[in-house]
Amino acid sequence: MTALVELADVSKFYGNVKALEGVSLEVHAGEITCVLGDNGAGKSTLIKIIAGLHQHDAGSFTVDGDETRLVNPRDALDRGIATVYQDLAVVPLMPVWRNFFLGSEPTVGRGPFRRLDVRTMRETTRSELLRMGIDLRDVDQPIGTLSGGERQCVAIARAVYFGAKVLVLDEPTAALGVKQSGVVLKYVAAARDAGLGVVLITHNPHHAYLVGDRFVLLKRGAMAGSHARSEISLEELTRQMAGGSELEQLSHELAREATPEFPGGHRPG
């Protein structure tokens, strides 16, 4: 089956700095590809390339089987790639329905009598959120009154409604508690079940393993691993994410060696 999006040996350089080097991943319809890495691993650069903000310098970028070079974010949207960033682009004091259609508002009337179709926007927002299993008390409430998890869910439902085929999520659970993270992951899975190909960027292997079908690990801009879910356990994914052998070496260096005088490995008092 042809991948919706495929990156093969993609690299990105800023002068002499290698932000990404030789990164490959595939995004298939109805699957979640998780990209894991610590700060500075290259996750943000990868997002910007997929979203059309930056162009890759080497390797190939394929959308629906056609090799391409995205010009800008609008080009990515036109090709069905929607990106939801960690700092959601919403207007806090505007109602939920207005944020749902922000920049794509339907209108009625002509000429000087042209106005926003508020009724359609309210009804569509309510029905689309319900279709994703999101039951808000009132779509007229300011979106800033929603929890972080609820705002993420509205952004996911919006991308599905506007015809996204690939949904890129930038650390959607990073600033959320356990319960809210679970809510967001539920709707990430709902987007997958709706037939979208999802790219979930995260530094949390536990969240990734709950929903992921494929896992790509980045370290200092390079591939540190690529696994299908059937090929790796949560424990091994966590070990690789944490540094694996490097962490074991660090633990060995930090361990206090026992001495004849102090068998416990530390001095009293």
Coordinates of C-alpha atoms in Angstrom, one line a residue:
M1 CA 0.0 0.0 0.0
T2 CA 1.3 3.4 -1.0
A3 CA 2.3 5.6 1.9
L4 CA 0.4 8.9 2.3
V5 CA 3.8 10.5 3.2
E6 CA 7.2 9.0 3.0
L7 CA 10.6 10.5 3.9
A8 CA 13.7 8.7 2.7
D9 CA 17.1 9.7 4.0
V10 CA 16.0 13.3 4.5
S11 CA 18.5 15.8 5.7
K12 CA 18.4 19.5 6.7
F13 CA 21.4 21.8 7.2
Y14 CA 21.6 25.3 8.6
G15 CA 25.0 26.3 7.5
N16 CA 27.5 23.9 9.0
V17 CA 24.8 22.6 11.5
K18 CA 23.2 19.3 10.8
A19 CA 19.7 19.6 12.1
L20 CA 18.6 16.3 10.5
E21 CA 20.6 13.7 8.7
G22 CA 19.4 10.6 6.9
V23 CA 15.9 10.4 8.5
S24 CA 13.3 8.0 7.0
L25 CA 9.7 7.4 8.0
E26 CA 6.4 6.3 6.4
V27 CA 2.9 7.4 7.2
H28 CA 0.0 5.1 6.2
A29 CA -3.7 5.6 6.3
G30 CA -5.3 4.3 9.5
E31 CA -1.9 4.2 11.3
I32 CA -0.1 6.2 13.9
T33 CA 3.6 6.8 13.4
C34 CA 5.3 8.0 16.6
V35 CA 8.4 10.1 16.4
L36 CA 10.3 10.1 19.7
G37 CA 13.3 12.0 20.9
D38 CA 14.5 14.4 23.7
N39 CA 15.0 18.1 23.2
G40 CA 17.4 18.8 20.4
A41 CA 16.8 15.5 18.8
G42 CA 15.4 17.1 15.6
K43 CA 11.7 16.6 16.1
S44 CA 10.8 20.3 15.5
T45 CA 12.9 20.4 12.2
L46 CA 11.1 17.2 11.1
I47 CA 7.7 18.8 11.8
K48 CA 8.6 21.9 9.8
I49 CA 9.6 19.9 6.8
I50 CA 6.4 17.8 6.8
A51 CA 4.3 21.0 7.4
G52 CA 6.0 22.9 4.5
L53 CA 7.7 25.5 6.7
H54 CA 11.2 24.4 5.7
Q55 CA 12.4 22.5 2.7
H56 CA 14.7 19.5 3.0
D57 CA 18.3 19.7 1.6
A58 CA 18.8 16.0 0.8
G59 CA 16.8 12.8 0.4
S60 CA 13.3 12.5 -0.9
F61 CA 9.9 13.6 0.3
T62 CA 7.0 11.7 -1.3
V63 CA 3.2 12.6 -0.9
D64 CA 0.8 10.0 -2.3
G65 CA 3.5 8.4 -4.3
D66 CA 4.7 11.6 -5.9
E67 CA 8.1 13.0 -5.0
T68 CA 7.6 16.7 -4.0
R69 CA 9.1 19.7 -2.3
L70 CA 6.5 21.6 -0.3
V71 CA 6.7 25.4 -0.9
N72 CA 4.8 26.6 2.2
P73 CA 2.3 25.5 4.8
R74 CA -0.6 26.3 2.4
D75 CA 0.9 23.8 -0.1
A76 CA 1.0 21.2 2.6
L77 CA -2.7 21.8 3.5
D78 CA -3.7 21.7 -0.1
R79 CA -2.1 18.2 -0.2
G80 CA -4.0 17.1 2.9
I81 CA -1.3 17.6 5.5
A82 CA -2.5 19.4 8.6
T83 CA -0.3 20.2 11.6
V84 CA -1.4 20.9 15.1
Y85 CA 1.3 22.6 17.1
Q86 CA 1.8 22.4 20.8
D87 CA 1.1 26.2 21.2
L88 CA -2.3 26.0 19.5
A89 CA -3.2 28.8 17.1
V90 CA -6.5 29.8 18.7
V91 CA -8.0 33.1 19.8
P92 CA -8.9 32.5 23.5
L93 CA -11.7 35.0 23.8
M94 CA -13.5 33.9 20.6
P95 CA -16.1 31.1 20.9
V96 CA -15.3 27.5 20.0
W97 CA -17.3 27.6 16.8
R98 CA -15.4 30.7 15.6
N99 CA -12.0 29.1 16.3
F100 CA -13.2 25.9 14.5
F101 CA -13.7 27.8 11.3
L102 CA -10.9 30.4 11.8
G103 CA -9.7 31.5 8.4
S104 CA -12.2 29.4 6.5
E105 CA -15.6 31.0 7.6
P106 CA -18.6 30.3 5.4
T107 CA -20.7 33.3 4.4
V108 CA -24.2 34.0 3.2
G109 CA -25.6 36.9 1.0
R110 CA -23.9 38.9 -1.6
G111 CA -22.1 42.2 -2.0
P112 CA -22.7 44.6 0.9
F113 CA -25.2 42.1 2.4
R114 CA -22.6 39.4 2.7
R115 CA -22.1 38.1 6.3
L116 CA -20.8 35.2 8.3
D117 CA -23.1 32.1 8.3
V118 CA -23.1 31.8 12.1
R119 CA -25.9 29.3 12.3
T120 CA -24.1 26.8 10.0
M121 CA -20.8 27.3 11.8
R122 CA -22.4 26.6 15.2
E123 CA -24.3 23.5 14.0
T124 CA -21.4 22.1 12.1
T125 CA -19.0 22.6 15.0
R126 CA -21.3 20.9 17.4
S127 CA -22.0 17.9 15.0
E128 CA -18.4 17.4 14.0
L129 CA -17.2 17.4 17.6
L130 CA -19.9 14.9 18.5
R131 CA -18.9 12.7 15.6
M132 CA -15.4 12.6 17.1
G133 CA -17.0 11.8 20.5
I134 CA -16.3 15.3 21.9
D135 CA -19.4 16.5 23.8
L136 CA -18.8 20.1 24.8
R137 CA -21.3 21.9 27.0
D138 CA -21.6 24.9 24.7
V139 CA -19.9 25.8 21.5
D140 CA -20.5 29.4 22.2
Q141 CA -18.2 29.5 25.2
P142 CA -14.7 31.1 24.7
I143 CA -12.2 28.4 23.7
G144 CA -9.9 29.8 26.3
T145 CA -12.2 28.4 29.0
L146 CA -11.6 24.9 27.8
S147 CA -8.9 22.7 29.3
G148 CA -5.7 22.1 27.3
G149 CA -6.8 18.6 26.4
E150 CA -10.2 19.9 25.1
R151 CA -8.5 22.5 22.9
Q152 CA -6.3 19.8 21.4
C153 CA -9.3 17.7 20.7
V154 CA -11.1 20.6 19.0
A155 CA -8.0 21.1 16.8
I156 CA -8.0 17.4 15.9
A157 CA -11.7 17.5 14.9
R158 CA -11.1 20.6 12.9
A159 CA -8.4 19.0 10.8
V160 CA -10.6 15.9 10.2
Y161 CA -13.5 18.1 9.1
F162 CA -11.4 20.1 6.6
G163 CA -10.3 17.0 4.8
A164 CA -6.8 16.3 6.2
K165 CA -5.4 13.0 5.1
V166 CA -2.3 13.3 7.3
L167 CA -2.4 14.8 10.8
V168 CA 0.9 15.9 12.4
L169 CA 0.6 16.4 16.2
D170 CA 3.4 18.3 18.0
E171 CA 3.7 17.1 21.6
P172 CA -0.1 17.2 22.2
T173 CA 0.2 15.8 25.7
A174 CA 3.4 17.6 26.9
A175 CA 1.7 20.1 29.2
L176 CA -1.2 17.9 30.3
G177 CA -1.9 15.8 33.3
V178 CA -2.6 12.1 33.2
K179 CA -6.3 12.3 32.7
Q180 CA -6.2 15.0 30.1
S181 CA -3.4 13.1 28.2
G182 CA -5.7 10.1 28.1
V183 CA -8.5 12.2 26.6
V184 CA -6.2 13.5 23.9
L185 CA -4.8 10.1 23.0
K186 CA -8.4 8.8 22.7
Y187 CA -9.1 11.4 20.0
V188 CA -5.8 10.7 18.3
A189 CA -6.9 7.1 18.0
A190 CA -10.3 8.3 16.7
A191 CA -8.5 10.3 13.9
R192 CA -6.6 7.1 13.1
D193 CA -9.9 5.1 13.0
A194 CA -11.4 7.8 10.7
G195 CA -8.7 6.7 8.2
L196 CA -6.1 9.5 8.7
G197 CA -2.4 8.8 8.8
V198 CA -1.2 10.3 12.1
V199 CA 2.3 11.5 13.0
L200 CA 2.6 11.8 16.8
I201 CA 5.6 13.7 18.0
T202 CA 6.4 13.0 21.6
H203 CA 9.1 12.5 24.2
N204 CA 6.9 10.1 26.2
P205 CA 7.3 6.5 25.2
H206 CA 4.4 5.4 27.4
H207 CA 2.0 7.7 25.5
A208 CA 3.5 6.6 22.2
Y209 CA 3.1 2.9 22.9
L210 CA -0.5 3.2 23.9
V211 CA -1.5 4.3 20.4
G212 CA 1.5 3.8 18.1
D213 CA 1.8 1.4 15.1
R214 CA 5.3 2.5 14.1
F215 CA 8.1 4.1 16.1
V216 CA 10.9 6.3 14.9
L217 CA 13.6 7.4 17.4
L218 CA 15.7 10.5 16.8
K219 CA 18.9 11.4 18.6
R220 CA 20.9 14.6 17.7
G221 CA 19.2 14.8 14.4
A222 CA 19.9 11.2 13.3
M223 CA 17.9 8.0 13.3
A224 CA 18.4 6.0 16.5
G225 CA 15.9 3.3 15.6
S226 CA 12.8 2.5 13.6
H227 CA 10.4 -0.3 14.7
A228 CA 6.9 -1.7 14.0
R229 CA 4.9 -2.2 17.2
S230 CA 5.2 -6.0 16.8
E231 CA 9.0 -5.7 16.9
I232 CA 9.5 -3.9 20.2
S233 CA 8.2 -3.9 23.7
L234 CA 7.4 -0.9 25.8
E235 CA 10.4 -1.7 28.1
E236 CA 12.8 -1.8 25.1
L237 CA 11.3 1.3 23.6
T238 CA 11.7 3.2 26.9
R239 CA 15.3 1.9 27.2
Q240 CA 16.2 3.1 23.7
M241 CA 14.5 6.4 24.3
A242 CA 16.4 6.9 27.6
G243 CA 19.7 6.2 25.9
G244 CA 20.1 2.5 26.4
S245 CA 23.8 1.6 26.9
E246 CA 24.6 5.3 27.7
L247 CA 22.2 5.2 30.6
E248 CA 23.7 1.9 31.8
Q249 CA 27.1 3.4 31.6
L250 CA 26.0 6.5 33.5
S251 CA 24.4 4.3 36.2
H252 CA 27.7 2.5 36.6
E253 CA 29.6 5.7 36.9
L254 CA 27.3 7.2 39.5
A255 CA 27.2 4.0 41.6
R256 CA 29.3 4.3 44.8
E257 CA 31.8 1.6 45.1
A258 CA 31.9 -0.2 48.4
T259 CA 35.2 -0.1 50.4
P260 CA 36.5 -2.3 53.3
E261 CA 35.9 0.6 55.7
F262 CA 32.4 1.5 54.4
P263 CA 30.8 -1.6 53.0
G264 CA 27.6 0.3 52.2
G265 CA 29.6 2.5 49.7
H266 CA 29.1 5.8 51.6
R267 CA 30.5 7.5 54.7
P268 CA 28.4 7.9 57.8
G269 CA 27.3 11.4 59.0

